[in-house]
Amino acid sequence: MTILATGQLNGTAVRGRRDTVRNKRRLLNAAGELLREDAKNASMPAIAEKAQLSVATAYRYFPTLEELHSAYLHSVLVNLRDYTLASPLHGTALFEDVVARWVKLLETYGPAMIQVRSKEGFLTRLHAEDEVIRTVHDAWERPIREVLRELGVPEERFDFALMFYNALFDPREINDLLHNRGGLSNDEAIHTLVQAYYGSLRGMAAG
C-alpha cells in the first residue's frame, strides 16, 4: 500500500477542490447556454455533454436538474449581491443604480432565468430560508430599506416591499420590456418600472 506524505495529501485535496470549482462552473455555464438556446431539451445529459463532462459527474455535483437550475439562478444573484454591497451610493440613487445593474445582468442571463421559476410563493420561500431568495434579500435589503426611509414607509413593511420588488422586476417582465417595449428606450423602461415601484411604496405608507 502506498502511503502519501502530508504535503501530497494537501496537494491532492487542493486539486480536488479546483476540479470541483471548475466542473461546477462548466455545468452552470452549459446550463445557461442550453436554457437560452433550447430550453425544452436542456436535460442533465445534454448539459453534461455541452460541459464535456460525464452524466455521472454532473449528477455527483448536482443530484437533480432542479438543484442545477437553483445553483444557476443563485450564481447570477450573487453577482448582484456583491455589486450592491460594494456600492458607495445611498437612498434612491442606490436603488436605481442596482436596478440598472439588474437589467444589465438580465440582458445576458434573463432568457435562461425565466425558464427555471419556482412554484412556491416569494414570501413562503423567504421565510423558509431558500438559498436563492435569501440572496435576493441580501442583494436588495440595503437599497430597499434606504428607499423606505426616504419615502417615509415604516421599516416593518420591508418584506412586503421586497415582495413587490420581486413581482415588478421579474426577469420575464424585464425581458418583455427589453425586447418588446413599444418604443421605450432601456432608460425609459427602467424609469417607468422604478416610478411604479415608488408609487406602490407610497401607497403602503398612505395605508
PDB file of C-alpha atoms in Angstrom:
ATOM      1  CA  MET A   1       0.000   0.000   0.000  1.00  0.00           C
ATOM      2  CA  THR A   2       1.318   3.474  -0.927  1.00  0.00           C
ATOM      3  CA  ILE A   3       1.386   5.960   1.939  1.00  0.00           C
ATOM      4  CA  LEU A   4       1.116   9.611   0.914  1.00  0.00           C
ATOM      5  CA  ALA A   5       3.011  12.317   2.781  1.00  0.00           C
ATOM      6  CA  THR A   6       1.083  15.205   4.301  1.00  0.00           C
ATOM      7  CA  GLY A   7       2.187  17.532   1.509  1.00  0.00           C
ATOM      8  CA  GLN A   8       0.943  15.061  -1.094  1.00  0.00           C
ATOM      9  CA  LEU A   9      -2.390  14.745   0.705  1.00  0.00           C
ATOM     10  CA  ASN A  10      -2.777  18.519   0.824  1.00  0.00           C
ATOM     11  CA  GLY A  11      -1.882  18.779  -2.853  1.00  0.00           C
ATOM     12  CA  THR A  12      -4.462  16.158  -3.744  1.00  0.00           C
ATOM     13  CA  ALA A  13      -7.121  17.986  -1.739  1.00  0.00           C
ATOM     14  CA  VAL A  14      -6.314  21.301  -3.423  1.00  0.00           C
ATOM     15  CA  ARG A  15      -6.510  19.737  -6.877  1.00  0.00           C
ATOM     16  CA  GLY A  16      -9.808  18.131  -5.912  1.00  0.00           C
ATOM     17  CA  ARG A  17     -11.257  21.474  -4.839  1.00  0.00           C
ATOM     18  CA  ARG A  18     -10.031  23.117  -8.024  1.00  0.00           C
ATOM     19  CA  ASP A  19     -11.600  20.351 -10.101  1.00  0.00           C
ATOM     20  CA  THR A  20     -14.878  20.775  -8.237  1.00  0.00           C
ATOM     21  CA  VAL A  21     -14.960  24.544  -8.789  1.00  0.00           C
ATOM     22  CA  ARG A  22     -14.014  24.183 -12.461  1.00  0.00           C
ATOM     23  CA  ASN A  23     -16.508  21.415 -13.182  1.00  0.00           C
ATOM     24  CA  LYS A  24     -19.376  23.176 -11.404  1.00  0.00           C
ATOM     25  CA  ARG A  25     -18.628  26.334 -13.368  1.00  0.00           C
ATOM     26  CA  ARG A  26     -18.640  24.357 -16.627  1.00  0.00           C
ATOM     27  CA  LEU A  27     -22.001  22.812 -15.750  1.00  0.00           C
ATOM     28  CA  LEU A  28     -23.524  26.169 -14.789  1.00  0.00           C
ATOM     29  CA  ASN A  29     -22.274  27.795 -17.994  1.00  0.00           C
ATOM     30  CA  ALA A  30     -23.555  24.895 -20.080  1.00  0.00           C
ATOM     31  CA  ALA A  31     -26.936  25.009 -18.328  1.00  0.00           C
ATOM     32  CA  GLY A  32     -27.239  28.726 -19.034  1.00  0.00           C
ATOM     33  CA  GLU A  33     -26.370  28.309 -22.709  1.00  0.00           C
ATOM     34  CA  LEU A  34     -28.829  25.461 -23.236  1.00  0.00           C
ATOM     35  CA  LEU A  35     -31.627  27.190 -21.335  1.00  0.00           C
ATOM     36  CA  ARG A  36     -31.191  30.206 -23.620  1.00  0.00           C
ATOM     37  CA  GLU A  37     -30.849  28.212 -26.834  1.00  0.00           C
ATOM     38  CA  ASP A  38     -33.066  25.139 -26.398  1.00  0.00           C
ATOM     39  CA  ALA A  39     -34.790  25.116 -23.014  1.00  0.00           C
ATOM     40  CA  LYS A  40     -37.089  22.178 -23.791  1.00  0.00           C
ATOM     41  CA  ASN A  41     -34.115  19.891 -24.351  1.00  0.00           C
ATOM     42  CA  ALA A  42     -31.898  21.179 -21.539  1.00  0.00           C
ATOM     43  CA  SER A  43     -31.762  17.829 -19.752  1.00  0.00           C
ATOM     44  CA  MET A  44     -28.946  16.797 -17.425  1.00  0.00           C
ATOM     45  CA  PRO A  45     -27.357  14.526 -20.090  1.00  0.00           C
ATOM     46  CA  ALA A  46     -27.482  17.382 -22.629  1.00  0.00           C
ATOM     47  CA  ILE A  47     -25.960  19.822 -20.128  1.00  0.00           C
ATOM     48  CA  ALA A  48     -23.230  17.315 -19.202  1.00  0.00           C
ATOM     49  CA  GLU A  49     -22.412  16.774 -22.868  1.00  0.00           C
ATOM     50  CA  LYS A  50     -22.149  20.508 -23.513  1.00  0.00           C
ATOM     51  CA  ALA A  51     -19.924  20.875 -20.439  1.00  0.00           C
ATOM     52  CA  GLN A  52     -17.770  17.986 -21.736  1.00  0.00           C
ATOM     53  CA  LEU A  53     -18.339  16.002 -18.567  1.00  0.00           C
ATOM     54  CA  SER A  54     -19.897  12.619 -17.928  1.00  0.00           C
ATOM     55  CA  VAL A  55     -23.516  12.421 -16.799  1.00  0.00           C
ATOM     56  CA  ALA A  56     -22.330  10.659 -13.629  1.00  0.00           C
ATOM     57  CA  THR A  57     -20.038  13.601 -12.851  1.00  0.00           C
ATOM     58  CA  ALA A  58     -22.867  16.073 -13.415  1.00  0.00           C
ATOM     59  CA  TYR A  59     -25.150  14.199 -11.032  1.00  0.00           C
ATOM     60  CA  ARG A  60     -22.355  13.984  -8.455  1.00  0.00           C
ATOM     61  CA  TYR A  61     -22.263  17.789  -8.241  1.00  0.00           C
ATOM     62  CA  PHE A  62     -25.996  18.374  -8.756  1.00  0.00           C
ATOM     63  CA  PRO A  63     -28.151  15.363  -7.786  1.00  0.00           C
ATOM     64  CA  THR A  64     -31.193  16.793  -9.582  1.00  0.00           C
ATOM     65  CA  LEU A  65     -31.796  19.121 -12.504  1.00  0.00           C
ATOM     66  CA  GLU A  66     -33.743  21.388 -10.141  1.00  0.00           C
ATOM     67  CA  GLU A  67     -30.645  21.790  -7.951  1.00  0.00           C
ATOM     68  CA  LEU A  68     -28.581  22.740 -11.006  1.00  0.00           C
ATOM     69  CA  HIS A  69     -31.210  25.313 -12.019  1.00  0.00           C
ATOM     70  CA  SER A  70     -31.228  26.725  -8.492  1.00  0.00           C
ATOM     71  CA  ALA A  71     -27.437  26.982  -8.496  1.00  0.00           C
ATOM     72  CA  TYR A  72     -27.548  28.810 -11.840  1.00  0.00           C
ATOM     73  CA  LEU A  73     -30.044  31.364 -10.506  1.00  0.00           C
ATOM     74  CA  HIS A  74     -28.011  31.734  -7.342  1.00  0.00           C
ATOM     75  CA  SER A  75     -24.796  32.456  -9.266  1.00  0.00           C
ATOM     76  CA  VAL A  76     -26.441  35.385 -11.079  1.00  0.00           C
ATOM     77  CA  LEU A  77     -27.907  36.763  -7.856  1.00  0.00           C
ATOM     78  CA  VAL A  78     -24.548  36.531  -6.086  1.00  0.00           C
ATOM     79  CA  ASN A  79     -23.162  38.832  -8.778  1.00  0.00           C
ATOM     80  CA  LEU A  80     -25.894  41.360  -7.998  1.00  0.00           C
ATOM     81  CA  ARG A  81     -25.475  40.978  -4.229  1.00  0.00           C
ATOM     82  CA  ASP A  82     -21.735  41.652  -4.429  1.00  0.00           C
ATOM     83  CA  TYR A  83     -22.351  44.704  -6.602  1.00  0.00           C
ATOM     84  CA  THR A  84     -24.847  46.081  -4.080  1.00  0.00           C
ATOM     85  CA  LEU A  85     -22.612  45.506  -1.081  1.00  0.00           C
ATOM     86  CA  ALA A  86     -19.722  47.325  -2.793  1.00  0.00           C
ATOM     87  CA  SER A  87     -21.773  50.356  -3.857  1.00  0.00           C
ATOM     88  CA  PRO A  88     -20.972  53.699  -2.154  1.00  0.00           C
ATOM     89  CA  LEU A  89     -24.400  55.142  -3.101  1.00  0.00           C
ATOM     90  CA  HIS A  90     -27.386  55.732  -0.822  1.00  0.00           C
ATOM     91  CA  GLY A  91     -31.144  56.259  -0.954  1.00  0.00           C
ATOM     92  CA  THR A  92     -32.987  56.256  -4.274  1.00  0.00           C
ATOM     93  CA  ALA A  93     -29.654  56.726  -6.090  1.00  0.00           C
ATOM     94  CA  LEU A  94     -28.517  53.363  -4.731  1.00  0.00           C
ATOM     95  CA  PHE A  95     -31.804  51.646  -5.598  1.00  0.00           C
ATOM     96  CA  GLU A  96     -31.848  52.979  -9.163  1.00  0.00           C
ATOM     97  CA  ASP A  97     -28.197  52.044  -9.717  1.00  0.00           C
ATOM     98  CA  VAL A  98     -28.852  48.470  -8.557  1.00  0.00           C
ATOM     99  CA  VAL A  99     -31.948  48.290 -10.790  1.00  0.00           C
ATOM    100  CA  ALA A 100     -29.779  49.315 -13.750  1.00  0.00           C
ATOM    101  CA  ARG A 101     -27.270  46.605 -12.819  1.00  0.00           C
ATOM    102  CA  TRP A 102     -30.083  44.040 -12.552  1.00  0.00           C
ATOM    103  CA  VAL A 103     -31.383  44.939 -16.011  1.00  0.00           C
ATOM    104  CA  LYS A 104     -27.847  44.704 -17.387  1.00  0.00           C
ATOM    105  CA  LEU A 105     -27.475  41.204 -15.939  1.00  0.00           C
ATOM    106  CA  LEU A 106     -30.835  40.174 -17.374  1.00  0.00           C
ATOM    107  CA  GLU A 107     -29.758  41.208 -20.868  1.00  0.00           C
ATOM    108  CA  THR A 108     -27.313  38.287 -20.681  1.00  0.00           C
ATOM    109  CA  TYR A 109     -28.862  35.837 -18.217  1.00  0.00           C
ATOM    110  CA  GLY A 110     -32.565  36.693 -18.290  1.00  0.00           C
ATOM    111  CA  PRO A 111     -33.611  34.355 -21.145  1.00  0.00           C
ATOM    112  CA  ALA A 112     -32.232  31.399 -19.162  1.00  0.00           C
ATOM    113  CA  MET A 113     -33.548  32.575 -15.792  1.00  0.00           C
ATOM    114  CA  ILE A 114     -37.155  32.768 -16.965  1.00  0.00           C
ATOM    115  CA  GLN A 115     -37.065  29.043 -17.747  1.00  0.00           C
ATOM    116  CA  VAL A 116     -36.435  27.997 -14.149  1.00  0.00           C
ATOM    117  CA  ARG A 117     -39.134  29.518 -11.954  1.00  0.00           C
ATOM    118  CA  SER A 118     -40.246  28.084  -8.594  1.00  0.00           C
ATOM    119  CA  LYS A 119     -43.841  27.009  -7.995  1.00  0.00           C
ATOM    120  CA  GLU A 120     -43.815  28.403  -4.433  1.00  0.00           C
ATOM    121  CA  GLY A 121     -44.645  31.978  -3.482  1.00  0.00           C
ATOM    122  CA  PHE A 122     -41.937  34.532  -2.719  1.00  0.00           C
ATOM    123  CA  LEU A 123     -42.734  35.107   0.958  1.00  0.00           C
ATOM    124  CA  THR A 124     -43.036  31.367   1.598  1.00  0.00           C
ATOM    125  CA  ARG A 125     -39.562  30.826   0.164  1.00  0.00           C
ATOM    126  CA  LEU A 126     -38.151  33.851   2.008  1.00  0.00           C
ATOM    127  CA  HIS A 127     -39.359  32.623   5.396  1.00  0.00           C
ATOM    128  CA  ALA A 128     -38.170  29.089   4.607  1.00  0.00           C
ATOM    129  CA  GLU A 129     -34.613  30.458   4.135  1.00  0.00           C
ATOM    130  CA  ASP A 130     -34.492  29.347   0.494  1.00  0.00           C
ATOM    131  CA  GLU A 131     -30.899  29.994  -0.668  1.00  0.00           C
ATOM    132  CA  VAL A 132     -31.870  31.780  -3.881  1.00  0.00           C
ATOM    133  CA  ILE A 133     -34.414  34.051  -2.173  1.00  0.00           C
ATOM    134  CA  ARG A 134     -32.010  34.647   0.707  1.00  0.00           C
ATOM    135  CA  THR A 135     -29.532  36.019  -1.820  1.00  0.00           C
ATOM    136  CA  VAL A 136     -32.270  38.168  -3.368  1.00  0.00           C
ATOM    137  CA  HIS A 137     -32.865  39.512   0.150  1.00  0.00           C
ATOM    138  CA  ASP A 138     -29.159  40.209   0.688  1.00  0.00           C
ATOM    139  CA  ALA A 139     -28.824  41.938  -2.686  1.00  0.00           C
ATOM    140  CA  TRP A 140     -31.806  44.243  -2.195  1.00  0.00           C
ATOM    141  CA  GLU A 141     -32.028  44.780   1.553  1.00  0.00           C
ATOM    142  CA  ARG A 142     -29.929  47.949   1.727  1.00  0.00           C
ATOM    143  CA  PRO A 143     -31.334  49.587  -1.432  1.00  0.00           C
ATOM    144  CA  ILE A 144     -34.944  48.913  -0.431  1.00  0.00           C
ATOM    145  CA  ARG A 145     -34.545  49.876   3.232  1.00  0.00           C
ATOM    146  CA  GLU A 146     -32.940  53.172   2.205  1.00  0.00           C
ATOM    147  CA  VAL A 147     -35.813  53.870  -0.212  1.00  0.00           C
ATOM    148  CA  LEU A 148     -38.326  53.075   2.539  1.00  0.00           C
ATOM    149  CA  ARG A 149     -36.682  55.586   4.843  1.00  0.00           C
ATOM    150  CA  GLU A 150     -36.517  58.223   2.107  1.00  0.00           C
ATOM    151  CA  LEU A 151     -40.202  57.765   1.221  1.00  0.00           C
ATOM    152  CA  GLY A 152     -41.356  57.576   4.826  1.00  0.00           C
ATOM    153  CA  VAL A 153     -42.533  53.956   4.705  1.00  0.00           C
ATOM    154  CA  PRO A 154     -42.339  52.053   8.043  1.00  0.00           C
ATOM    155  CA  GLU A 155     -39.359  49.675   8.231  1.00  0.00           C
ATOM    156  CA  GLU A 156     -41.605  46.776   9.249  1.00  0.00           C
ATOM    157  CA  ARG A 157     -43.066  46.768   5.726  1.00  0.00           C
ATOM    158  CA  PHE A 158     -39.740  45.624   4.314  1.00  0.00           C
ATOM    159  CA  ASP A 159     -40.810  42.041   3.498  1.00  0.00           C
ATOM    160  CA  PHE A 160     -43.784  43.325   1.513  1.00  0.00           C
ATOM    161  CA  ALA A 161     -41.603  45.903  -0.243  1.00  0.00           C
ATOM    162  CA  LEU A 162     -39.193  43.118  -1.189  1.00  0.00           C
ATOM    163  CA  MET A 163     -42.093  41.003  -2.488  1.00  0.00           C
ATOM    164  CA  PHE A 164     -43.366  43.942  -4.589  1.00  0.00           C
ATOM    165  CA  TYR A 165     -39.871  44.406  -5.994  1.00  0.00           C
ATOM    166  CA  ASN A 166     -39.755  40.712  -6.924  1.00  0.00           C
ATOM    167  CA  ALA A 167     -43.098  40.918  -8.736  1.00  0.00           C
ATOM    168  CA  LEU A 168     -42.375  44.160 -10.588  1.00  0.00           C
ATOM    169  CA  PHE A 169     -38.777  43.428 -11.571  1.00  0.00           C
ATOM    170  CA  ASP A 170     -39.396  39.795 -12.512  1.00  0.00           C
ATOM    171  CA  PRO A 171     -36.995  38.609 -15.254  1.00  0.00           C
ATOM    172  CA  ARG A 172     -39.961  37.760 -17.506  1.00  0.00           C
ATOM    173  CA  GLU A 173     -41.332  41.299 -17.309  1.00  0.00           C
ATOM    174  CA  ILE A 174     -37.905  42.839 -17.787  1.00  0.00           C
ATOM    175  CA  ASN A 175     -37.342  40.580 -20.789  1.00  0.00           C
ATOM    176  CA  ASP A 176     -40.619  41.813 -22.278  1.00  0.00           C
ATOM    177  CA  LEU A 177     -39.614  45.425 -21.758  1.00  0.00           C
ATOM    178  CA  LEU A 178     -36.149  44.916 -23.214  1.00  0.00           C
ATOM    179  CA  HIS A 179     -37.366  43.149 -26.334  1.00  0.00           C
ATOM    180  CA  ASN A 180     -40.993  44.296 -26.786  1.00  0.00           C
ATOM    181  CA  ARG A 181     -41.032  47.691 -25.157  1.00  0.00           C
ATOM    182  CA  GLY A 182     -43.202  49.575 -27.667  1.00  0.00           C
ATOM    183  CA  GLY A 183     -40.773  52.363 -28.436  1.00  0.00           C
ATOM    184  CA  LEU A 184     -39.278  52.860 -24.964  1.00  0.00           C
ATOM    185  CA  SER A 185     -35.529  53.041 -24.570  1.00  0.00           C
ATOM    186  CA  ASN A 186     -33.839  50.932 -21.873  1.00  0.00           C
ATOM    187  CA  ASP A 187     -33.540  54.005 -19.663  1.00  0.00           C
ATOM    188  CA  GLU A 188     -37.201  54.897 -20.184  1.00  0.00           C
ATOM    189  CA  ALA A 189     -38.298  51.345 -19.396  1.00  0.00           C
ATOM    190  CA  ILE A 190     -36.222  51.338 -16.205  1.00  0.00           C
ATOM    191  CA  HIS A 191     -37.584  54.755 -15.205  1.00  0.00           C
ATOM    192  CA  THR A 192     -41.161  53.536 -15.713  1.00  0.00           C
ATOM    193  CA  LEU A 193     -40.609  50.473 -13.510  1.00  0.00           C
ATOM    194  CA  VAL A 194     -38.833  52.443 -10.806  1.00  0.00           C
ATOM    195  CA  GLN A 195     -41.572  55.065 -10.625  1.00  0.00           C
ATOM    196  CA  ALA A 196     -44.235  52.345 -10.495  1.00  0.00           C
ATOM    197  CA  TYR A 197     -42.341  50.758  -7.604  1.00  0.00           C
ATOM    198  CA  TYR A 198     -42.046  54.031  -5.728  1.00  0.00           C
ATOM    199  CA  GLY A 199     -45.787  54.529  -6.247  1.00  0.00           C
ATOM    200  CA  SER A 200     -46.536  51.150  -4.659  1.00  0.00           C
ATOM    201  CA  LEU A 201     -44.347  52.026  -1.675  1.00  0.00           C
ATOM    202  CA  ARG A 202     -46.041  55.399  -1.248  1.00  0.00           C
ATOM    203  CA  GLY A 203     -49.360  53.547  -1.284  1.00  0.00           C
ATOM    204  CA  MET A 204     -48.117  51.373   1.598  1.00  0.00           C
ATOM    205  CA  ALA A 205     -47.087  54.489   3.527  1.00  0.00           C
ATOM    206  CA  ALA A 206     -50.505  56.078   2.970  1.00  0.00           C
ATOM    207  CA  GLY A 207     -52.283  52.898   4.041  1.00  0.00           C
TER     208      GLY A 207
END
